[in-house]
Coordinates of C-alpha atoms (C1' of nucleotides) in Angstrom, one line a residue:
Chain A
M1 CA 21.5 -33.1 2.2
A2 CA 18.9 -33.1 5.0
R3 CA 21.0 -31.8 7.9
R4 CA 19.5 -33.0 11.1
S5 CA 18.8 -30.8 14.1
E6 CA 21.6 -28.4 13.4
H7 CA 19.2 -25.7 14.5
S8 CA 16.0 -26.1 16.5
L9 CA 12.7 -25.0 14.9
E10 CA 12.7 -22.0 17.2
E11 CA 16.2 -21.0 16.0
I12 CA 15.2 -21.4 12.4
R13 CA 12.2 -19.3 13.0
T14 CA 14.3 -16.5 14.4
M15 CA 16.8 -16.9 11.5
V16 CA 14.0 -16.5 9.0
L17 CA 12.6 -13.5 10.7
N18 CA 16.0 -11.8 11.0
A19 CA 16.9 -12.5 7.4
A20 CA 13.5 -11.3 6.2
E21 CA 13.8 -8.1 8.2
A22 CA 17.2 -7.4 6.8
I23 CA 16.0 -7.8 3.2
V24 CA 13.2 -5.4 3.8
I25 CA 15.5 -2.9 5.5
N26 CA 18.1 -3.0 2.7
E27 CA 16.0 -3.6 -0.4
G28 CA 12.4 -3.0 0.5
Y29 CA 9.3 -5.1 0.8
S30 CA 9.2 -6.0 -3.0
A31 CA 12.6 -7.8 -2.7
L32 CA 11.2 -10.2 0.0
T33 CA 10.7 -13.7 -1.4
V34 CA 10.7 -17.1 0.2
R35 CA 13.5 -18.3 -2.1
R36 CA 15.6 -15.3 -1.2
I37 CA 15.1 -15.9 2.5
A38 CA 15.9 -19.6 2.1
R39 CA 19.2 -18.8 0.2
E40 CA 20.1 -16.2 2.9
I41 CA 19.8 -18.7 5.8
G42 CA 21.2 -21.6 4.0
Y43 CA 18.1 -23.7 3.9
T44 CA 15.6 -24.5 1.1
V45 CA 12.2 -23.1 0.6
G46 CA 10.4 -26.0 2.2
S47 CA 12.0 -25.3 5.6
I48 CA 10.4 -21.9 5.8
Y49 CA 7.0 -23.6 5.8
M50 CA 8.0 -25.6 8.8
V51 CA 8.0 -22.4 10.9
F52 CA 5.5 -20.1 9.2
N53 CA 2.1 -21.0 7.6
N54 CA 2.8 -18.9 4.6
M55 CA 4.3 -15.6 3.3
A56 CA 1.4 -13.6 4.8
D57 CA 2.0 -15.1 8.2
L58 CA 5.7 -14.3 8.0
V59 CA 5.1 -10.8 6.8
M60 CA 2.6 -10.2 9.7
H61 CA 5.3 -11.2 12.2
I62 CA 7.8 -8.8 10.6
K63 CA 5.2 -6.0 10.8
A64 CA 4.6 -6.9 14.5
R65 CA 8.3 -6.4 15.2
T66 CA 8.1 -2.9 13.6
L67 CA 5.0 -2.0 15.7
D68 CA 6.9 -3.1 18.8
D69 CA 9.8 -0.9 17.8
I70 CA 7.5 2.1 17.3
A71 CA 5.9 1.5 20.7
V72 CA 9.3 1.4 22.4
Q73 CA 10.3 4.7 20.7
L74 CA 7.1 6.4 21.8
Q75 CA 7.4 5.1 25.3
Q76 CA 10.7 6.9 25.7
V77 CA 9.1 10.3 25.3
Q78 CA 9.2 12.2 28.6
D79 CA 6.0 13.1 30.2
C80 CA 5.3 16.8 30.2
A81 CA 2.5 19.2 29.3
P82 CA 0.0 17.2 27.2
G83 CA 0.2 19.5 24.2
Q84 CA 4.0 19.4 24.1
C85 CA 4.0 15.7 24.8
I86 CA 1.7 15.0 21.9
A87 CA 3.8 17.1 19.5
E88 CA 6.9 15.3 20.7
L89 CA 5.2 11.9 20.1
A90 CA 4.3 13.0 16.6
R91 CA 7.9 14.1 15.9
I92 CA 9.2 10.7 17.1
Y93 CA 6.7 8.9 14.9
L94 CA 7.8 10.9 11.9
S95 CA 11.4 10.3 12.8
Y96 CA 10.9 6.6 13.0
A97 CA 9.0 6.5 9.7
S98 CA 11.6 8.4 7.8
H99 CA 14.6 6.6 9.3
N100 CA 13.0 3.1 9.0
F101 CA 11.0 3.8 5.9
N102 CA 10.9 0.4 4.4
Q103 CA 9.8 -1.3 7.6
W104 CA 7.3 1.4 8.5
N105 CA 5.8 1.6 5.0
M106 CA 5.3 -2.2 5.0
V107 CA 3.1 -2.1 8.2
F108 CA 0.3 -0.4 6.2
V109 CA 0.0 -2.7 3.3
Q110 CA -3.3 -4.3 4.1
D111 CA -3.8 -8.0 4.8
A112 CA -6.8 -10.1 4.1
E113 CA -7.5 -10.6 7.8
I114 CA -5.8 -9.0 10.9
P115 CA -5.4 -11.4 13.9
E116 CA -6.4 -10.1 17.3
W117 CA -2.9 -10.2 18.7
Y118 CA -1.8 -7.9 15.9
Q119 CA -4.6 -5.4 16.3
E120 CA -3.6 -5.1 20.0
K121 CA -0.1 -4.0 18.9
V122 CA -1.6 -1.4 16.7
D123 CA -3.8 -0.1 19.5
H124 CA -0.8 -0.1 21.8
V125 CA 0.9 2.5 19.6
F126 CA -2.1 4.8 20.1
S127 CA -2.3 4.3 23.8
R128 CA 0.3 6.9 24.7
V129 CA -1.5 9.6 22.7
E130 CA -4.8 8.7 24.2
A131 CA -3.4 9.1 27.7
Q132 CA -2.3 12.7 26.8
F133 CA -5.7 13.6 25.5
A134 CA -7.3 12.4 28.7
K135 CA -4.9 14.6 30.6
L136 CA -5.7 17.5 28.3
A137 CA -9.4 17.5 29.1
P138 CA -10.2 15.5 32.3
Q139 CA -13.8 16.6 32.1
C140 CA -14.6 14.7 28.9
S141 CA -15.4 11.0 28.5
A142 CA -12.8 8.3 27.8
Q143 CA -14.6 7.8 24.5
Q144 CA -14.1 11.4 23.5
S145 CA -10.4 11.5 24.2
K146 CA -10.0 8.1 22.5
Q147 CA -11.7 9.5 19.4
A148 CA -9.5 12.7 19.5
A149 CA -6.3 10.6 19.8
R150 CA -7.4 8.3 17.0
V151 CA -8.4 11.2 14.7
L152 CA -5.2 13.2 15.3
W153 CA -2.9 10.2 15.0
S154 CA -4.6 9.1 11.7
G155 CA -4.0 12.6 10.5
V156 CA -0.3 12.6 11.5
H157 CA 0.0 9.2 9.8
G158 CA -1.7 10.6 6.7
I159 CA 0.8 13.4 6.4
C160 CA 3.7 10.9 6.8
I161 CA 2.2 8.6 4.1
L162 CA 1.6 11.3 1.5
S163 CA 4.8 13.2 2.2
L164 CA 7.3 10.4 2.7
L165 CA 6.4 8.7 -0.5
G166 CA 7.8 11.7 -2.2
K167 CA 10.7 13.7 -0.9
R168 CA 12.7 11.9 1.8
D169 CA 15.8 14.1 1.9
V170 CA 16.7 16.0 5.1
A171 CA 15.2 19.3 3.9
G172 CA 12.0 17.5 2.9
I173 CA 11.7 15.9 6.4
K174 CA 11.9 19.3 8.0
D175 CA 8.9 20.4 5.8
V176 CA 7.0 17.3 6.9
E177 CA 7.8 18.1 10.5
N178 CA 6.4 21.6 10.1
D179 CA 3.2 20.2 8.5
I180 CA 2.8 17.7 11.4
L181 CA 3.3 20.4 14.1
L182 CA 0.8 22.6 12.3
L183 CA -1.8 19.8 12.4
V184 CA -1.1 18.9 16.0
E185 CA -1.2 22.5 17.2
C186 CA -4.3 23.5 15.3
F187 CA -6.2 20.3 16.1
I188 CA -5.4 20.5 19.8
G189 CA -6.2 24.2 19.8
G190 CA -9.5 23.7 18.1
W191 CA -10.4 20.6 20.2
V192 CA -9.8 22.4 23.5
G193 CA -11.6 25.4 22.2
S194 CA -14.7 23.5 21.2
L195 CA -14.8 21.8 24.6
L196 CA -14.6 25.2 26.3
S197 CA -17.3 26.8 24.2
G198 CA -19.5 23.7 24.9
K199 CA -19.9 22.8 21.2
E200 CA -19.5 19.2 22.0
Q201 CA -22.7 17.2 22.6
Chain B
M1 CA -4.5 -16.1 -35.9
A2 CA -3.2 -12.6 -36.3
R3 CA -6.4 -10.7 -36.9
R4 CA -5.6 -7.6 -38.9
S5 CA -6.9 -4.2 -37.9
E6 CA -10.1 -5.3 -36.4
H7 CA -9.5 -2.6 -33.8
S8 CA -7.2 0.4 -34.0
L9 CA -4.4 0.7 -31.4
E10 CA -6.4 3.5 -29.8
E11 CA -9.4 1.2 -29.5
I12 CA -7.3 -1.6 -28.0
R13 CA -5.8 0.8 -25.5
T14 CA -9.3 1.8 -24.4
M15 CA -10.4 -1.8 -24.2
V16 CA -7.4 -2.7 -22.1
L17 CA -8.1 0.2 -19.7
N18 CA -11.8 -0.6 -19.4
A19 CA -11.2 -4.3 -18.8
A20 CA -8.4 -3.5 -16.3
E21 CA -10.6 -1.1 -14.4
A22 CA -13.5 -3.5 -14.3
I23 CA -11.2 -6.2 -12.8
V24 CA -10.0 -3.8 -10.1
I25 CA -13.5 -2.7 -9.3
N26 CA -14.9 -6.2 -9.0
E27 CA -12.0 -8.2 -7.6
G28 CA -9.4 -5.7 -6.4
Y29 CA -5.9 -4.7 -7.5
S30 CA -4.4 -8.1 -6.6
A31 CA -6.6 -9.8 -9.3
L32 CA -5.2 -7.6 -12.0
T33 CA -2.8 -9.5 -14.3
V34 CA -1.8 -9.0 -18.0
R35 CA -3.0 -12.5 -18.8
R36 CA -6.4 -11.9 -17.3
I37 CA -6.8 -8.6 -19.2
A38 CA -5.7 -10.3 -22.4
R39 CA -8.3 -13.0 -21.9
E40 CA -11.0 -10.5 -21.1
I41 CA -10.5 -8.5 -24.3
G42 CA -9.9 -11.5 -26.6
Y43 CA -6.3 -10.7 -27.4
T44 CA -3.1 -12.3 -26.2
V45 CA -0.6 -10.9 -23.7
G46 CA 1.8 -9.5 -26.4
S47 CA -0.9 -7.1 -27.6
I48 CA -1.1 -5.3 -24.4
Y49 CA 2.6 -4.3 -24.7
M50 CA 1.7 -2.7 -28.0
V51 CA -0.3 0.0 -26.2
F52 CA 1.3 0.2 -22.8
N53 CA 5.0 0.1 -21.8
N54 CA 4.4 -2.4 -19.0
M55 CA 2.1 -3.2 -16.1
A56 CA 3.3 -0.1 -14.1
D57 CA 2.4 2.2 -17.0
L58 CA -1.0 0.6 -17.3
V59 CA -1.7 0.8 -13.6
M60 CA -0.7 4.5 -13.6
H61 CA -3.3 5.2 -16.2
I62 CA -6.0 3.4 -14.2
K63 CA -5.0 5.5 -11.2
A64 CA -5.2 8.6 -13.3
R65 CA -8.8 7.8 -14.2
T66 CA -9.6 7.5 -10.5
L67 CA -8.0 10.8 -9.7
D68 CA -10.0 12.4 -12.5
D69 CA -13.2 10.9 -11.0
I70 CA -12.4 12.2 -7.6
A71 CA -11.7 15.7 -8.9
V72 CA -15.1 15.7 -10.7
Q73 CA -16.9 14.7 -7.5
L74 CA -15.2 17.4 -5.5
Q75 CA -15.9 20.0 -8.3
Q76 CA -19.6 19.4 -7.8
V77 CA -19.7 20.6 -4.2
Q78 CA -21.6 23.8 -4.0
D79 CA -19.6 26.9 -3.0
C80 CA -20.7 28.2 0.4
A81 CA -19.1 29.3 3.7
P82 CA -15.5 28.0 3.6
G83 CA -15.7 25.9 6.8
Q84 CA -18.9 24.2 5.6
C85 CA -17.5 23.8 2.1
I86 CA -14.3 22.1 3.4
A87 CA -16.4 19.7 5.6
E88 CA -18.6 18.9 2.6
L89 CA -15.5 18.2 0.4
A90 CA -14.2 15.9 3.1
R91 CA -17.5 14.1 3.2
I92 CA -17.6 13.6 -0.5
Y93 CA -14.0 12.3 -0.5
L94 CA -14.9 9.7 2.2
S95 CA -18.0 8.8 0.2
Y96 CA -15.9 8.2 -2.9
A97 CA -13.3 6.2 -1.1
S98 CA -15.9 3.9 0.6
H99 CA -18.0 3.4 -2.5
N100 CA -15.1 2.9 -4.8
F101 CA -12.7 1.3 -2.3
N102 CA -10.8 -0.9 -4.7
Q103 CA -10.0 2.0 -7.1
W104 CA -9.3 4.5 -4.4
N105 CA -7.1 2.2 -2.4
M106 CA -5.0 1.5 -5.5
V107 CA -4.2 5.1 -6.1
F108 CA -1.9 5.1 -3.0
V109 CA 0.2 2.0 -3.7
Q110 CA 3.4 3.8 -4.4
D111 CA 5.3 3.6 -7.7
A112 CA 9.0 3.8 -8.3
E113 CA 8.7 7.1 -10.1
I114 CA 5.7 9.4 -10.5
P115 CA 5.5 11.2 -13.9
E116 CA 4.8 14.9 -13.9
W117 CA 1.4 14.7 -15.6
Y118 CA 0.3 12.3 -12.8
Q119 CA 1.5 14.6 -10.0
E120 CA -0.5 17.4 -11.6
K121 CA -3.7 15.3 -11.3
V122 CA -2.9 14.7 -7.6
D123 CA -2.4 18.4 -7.0
H124 CA -5.6 19.1 -8.8
V125 CA -7.6 17.1 -6.2
F126 CA -6.1 19.5 -3.6
S127 CA -6.9 22.7 -5.4
R128 CA -10.5 22.9 -4.4
V129 CA -9.6 22.7 -0.7
E130 CA -6.8 25.3 -1.1
A131 CA -9.2 27.8 -2.6
Q132 CA -11.4 27.5 0.5
F133 CA -8.6 28.0 2.9
A134 CA -7.6 31.1 1.0
K135 CA -11.2 32.4 1.4
L136 CA -11.1 31.5 5.1
A137 CA -8.2 33.8 5.8
P138 CA -7.6 36.3 3.0
Q139 CA -4.9 38.0 5.2
C140 CA -2.5 35.1 5.0
S141 CA -0.1 34.2 2.2
A142 CA -0.9 31.7 -0.5
Q143 CA 1.9 29.5 0.9
Q144 CA 0.2 29.4 4.3
S145 CA -3.2 28.4 2.9
K146 CA -1.7 25.9 0.6
Q147 CA 0.1 24.3 3.6
A148 CA -3.1 24.3 5.7
A149 CA -5.0 22.6 2.8
R150 CA -2.3 20.0 2.3
V151 CA -2.1 19.3 6.0
L152 CA -5.8 19.0 6.6
W153 CA -6.3 16.9 3.5
S154 CA -3.5 14.5 4.3
G155 CA -5.2 14.2 7.7
V156 CA -8.6 13.4 6.2
H157 CA -6.8 10.9 3.9
G158 CA -5.1 9.3 6.9
I159 CA -8.4 8.7 8.6
C160 CA -9.8 7.2 5.5
I161 CA -6.8 4.9 5.1
L162 CA -6.7 3.6 8.6
S163 CA -10.5 3.3 9.0
L164 CA -11.6 1.9 5.7
L165 CA -9.1 -0.9 5.8
G166 CA -11.1 -2.2 8.7
K167 CA -14.9 -1.7 9.0
R168 CA -16.5 -0.8 5.8
D169 CA -20.2 -1.4 6.7
V170 CA -22.7 1.4 6.8
A171 CA -22.5 1.9 10.5
G172 CA -18.7 2.0 10.3
I173 CA -18.7 4.7 7.6
K174 CA -20.9 6.9 9.9
D175 CA -18.2 6.6 12.5
V176 CA -15.5 7.5 10.0
E177 CA -17.5 10.5 8.9
N178 CA -17.8 11.7 12.5
D179 CA -14.0 11.3 12.9
I180 CA -13.4 13.3 9.7
L181 CA -15.8 16.1 10.8
L182 CA -14.1 16.3 14.2
L183 CA -10.7 16.7 12.4
V184 CA -12.0 19.3 10.0
E185 CA -13.8 21.4 12.6
C186 CA -11.0 21.3 15.2
F187 CA -8.3 22.0 12.6
I188 CA -10.1 24.9 11.1
G189 CA -11.0 26.2 14.5
G190 CA -7.5 26.0 15.7
W191 CA -6.0 27.4 12.5
V192 CA -8.3 30.4 12.4
G193 CA -7.7 30.9 16.2
S194 CA -3.9 30.8 15.8
L195 CA -4.1 33.4 13.0
L196 CA -6.3 35.7 15.2
S197 CA -4.0 35.5 18.2
G198 CA -1.1 36.2 16.0
K199 CA 0.8 33.0 16.8
E200 CA 1.8 32.6 13.2
Q201 CA 5.2 34.0 12.1
Chain C
dA1 C1' 1.8 -3.8 -39.8
dC2 C1' -0.6 -6.3 -36.5
dC3 C1' -0.8 -10.0 -33.5
dT4 C1' 0.5 -14.5 -31.8
dG5 C1' 2.3 -17.8 -28.5
dA6 C1' 6.2 -20.0 -27.0
dA7 C1' 10.1 -19.0 -24.1
dC8 C1' 12.5 -16.9 -20.2
dA9 C1' 13.2 -15.9 -15.6
dC10 C1' 10.7 -15.4 -12.0
dC11 C1' 6.8 -16.1 -8.0
dG12 C1' 4.3 -19.0 -3.5
dT13 C1' 3.2 -23.4 -2.1
dT14 C1' 3.1 -28.5 -1.6
dC15 C1' 4.7 -33.0 -0.7
dA16 C1' 6.9 -37.6 -1.9
dA17 C1' 11.3 -38.9 -1.1
dG18 C1' 15.6 -39.1 1.2
dT19 C1' 18.6 -39.3 5.5
Chain D
dA1 C1' 11.9 -36.0 12.6
dC2 C1' 13.9 -32.9 9.8
dC3 C1' 14.9 -31.2 5.4
dT4 C1' 15.2 -31.4 0.4
dG5 C1' 14.1 -30.3 -4.2
dA6 C1' 11.3 -31.3 -7.9
dA7 C1' 6.6 -30.3 -9.3
dC8 C1' 2.6 -27.3 -9.9
dA9 C1' 0.2 -23.4 -11.1
dC10 C1' 1.0 -19.1 -11.5
dC11 C1' 3.5 -14.2 -12.6
dG12 C1' 5.6 -10.0 -16.2
dT13 C1' 8.1 -9.4 -20.3
dT14 C1' 10.2 -10.3 -24.8
dC15 C1' 10.5 -11.4 -29.5
dA16 C1' 10.9 -14.6 -33.6
dA17 C1' 7.5 -16.2 -36.5
dG18 C1' 3.2 -16.1 -38.9
dT19 C1' -0.5 -13.8 -41.7

DNA sequence: ACCTGAACACCGTTCAAGT
DNA sequence: ACCTGAACACCGTTCAAGT
């Protein structure tokens, strides 16, 4: 057939990305294949390699979209008392993960190598939490509040991972939310406490 | 060829499992294929389906071995003050994960359905931590200490996941260990604190 | 009864050939 | 220049046929 210039390369790239994302949303990561995407956009497999290096490259760009989505969601949390703010950020994160499970879950399938622009997006998700830890204890170093943010957020993420792979019904999500709030409250309580009693180096 | 009864089905099953585990250890989960296992044990693909239902079934049994390994490691931790004991359990868990990364990482690739016997093995890994939380606060309900154990351990796991996917050198592991100890200490501190101040329901 | 190996319906990726 | 589609080297799974 060889249709000429019906779409620009940029347009095809977007069509591929949109189709791929839709497949992931509706049927999960395992349903995503080049042939399937090609069929969906009305091109053949070869065309997809005009706009992405390979499957891994394409997948990385879908994941990037998801990270951007998450960052936008977290950005919308109102600024208030740091402890409450962090709890709210955690709630939003869980909410995103449970409502967009297939996309969220895909973000954490590891890749051979992570490009820098992608790592920056991951870091950006953390930035909001870091800022709150800095507010929580202005006396401590940036390094300490960064560590606290990374540690707590990894913990929140761990609960999401282990819990959402099982029960994903409404009652289940409520349990997960309780777990996350327990982690957030205890961690912050313990962290602030250890700073006050001077246990930190 | 059709060699007759050179090995019993039970023997073949063990050979398959051993070969599969070796492939995962040396080359990672992605290198594991039926054809590769068959070649390794000197049988053909069909034979593997005599002793396992399918790839997913085989994978689940490799994962079960890993969970058993982890449980054994955790069982060997000396009983001492609960807080110290939990920290040591976390250290051992990280140590296992970093030294047996390919096996450990495979445990958490989700399956369509998790059989009951497998879930019991997962729960068993948690049991040691639960017992320590019960010792830490004898006044609170079994449900509360179970929740605390699940929450903290999910958190520890989350740090392992997000950290080990990146840096896995010796210096990196030391950083991860510091992160985990911070989580454990702050969480326990905050948890005990909230119990004392009567903030729990 | 045990085991083979060809067959089937898939993958991702490449690239000569067509328009 | 853009796009095709056949070809290649893989997958997991099945099952008639051989010993």
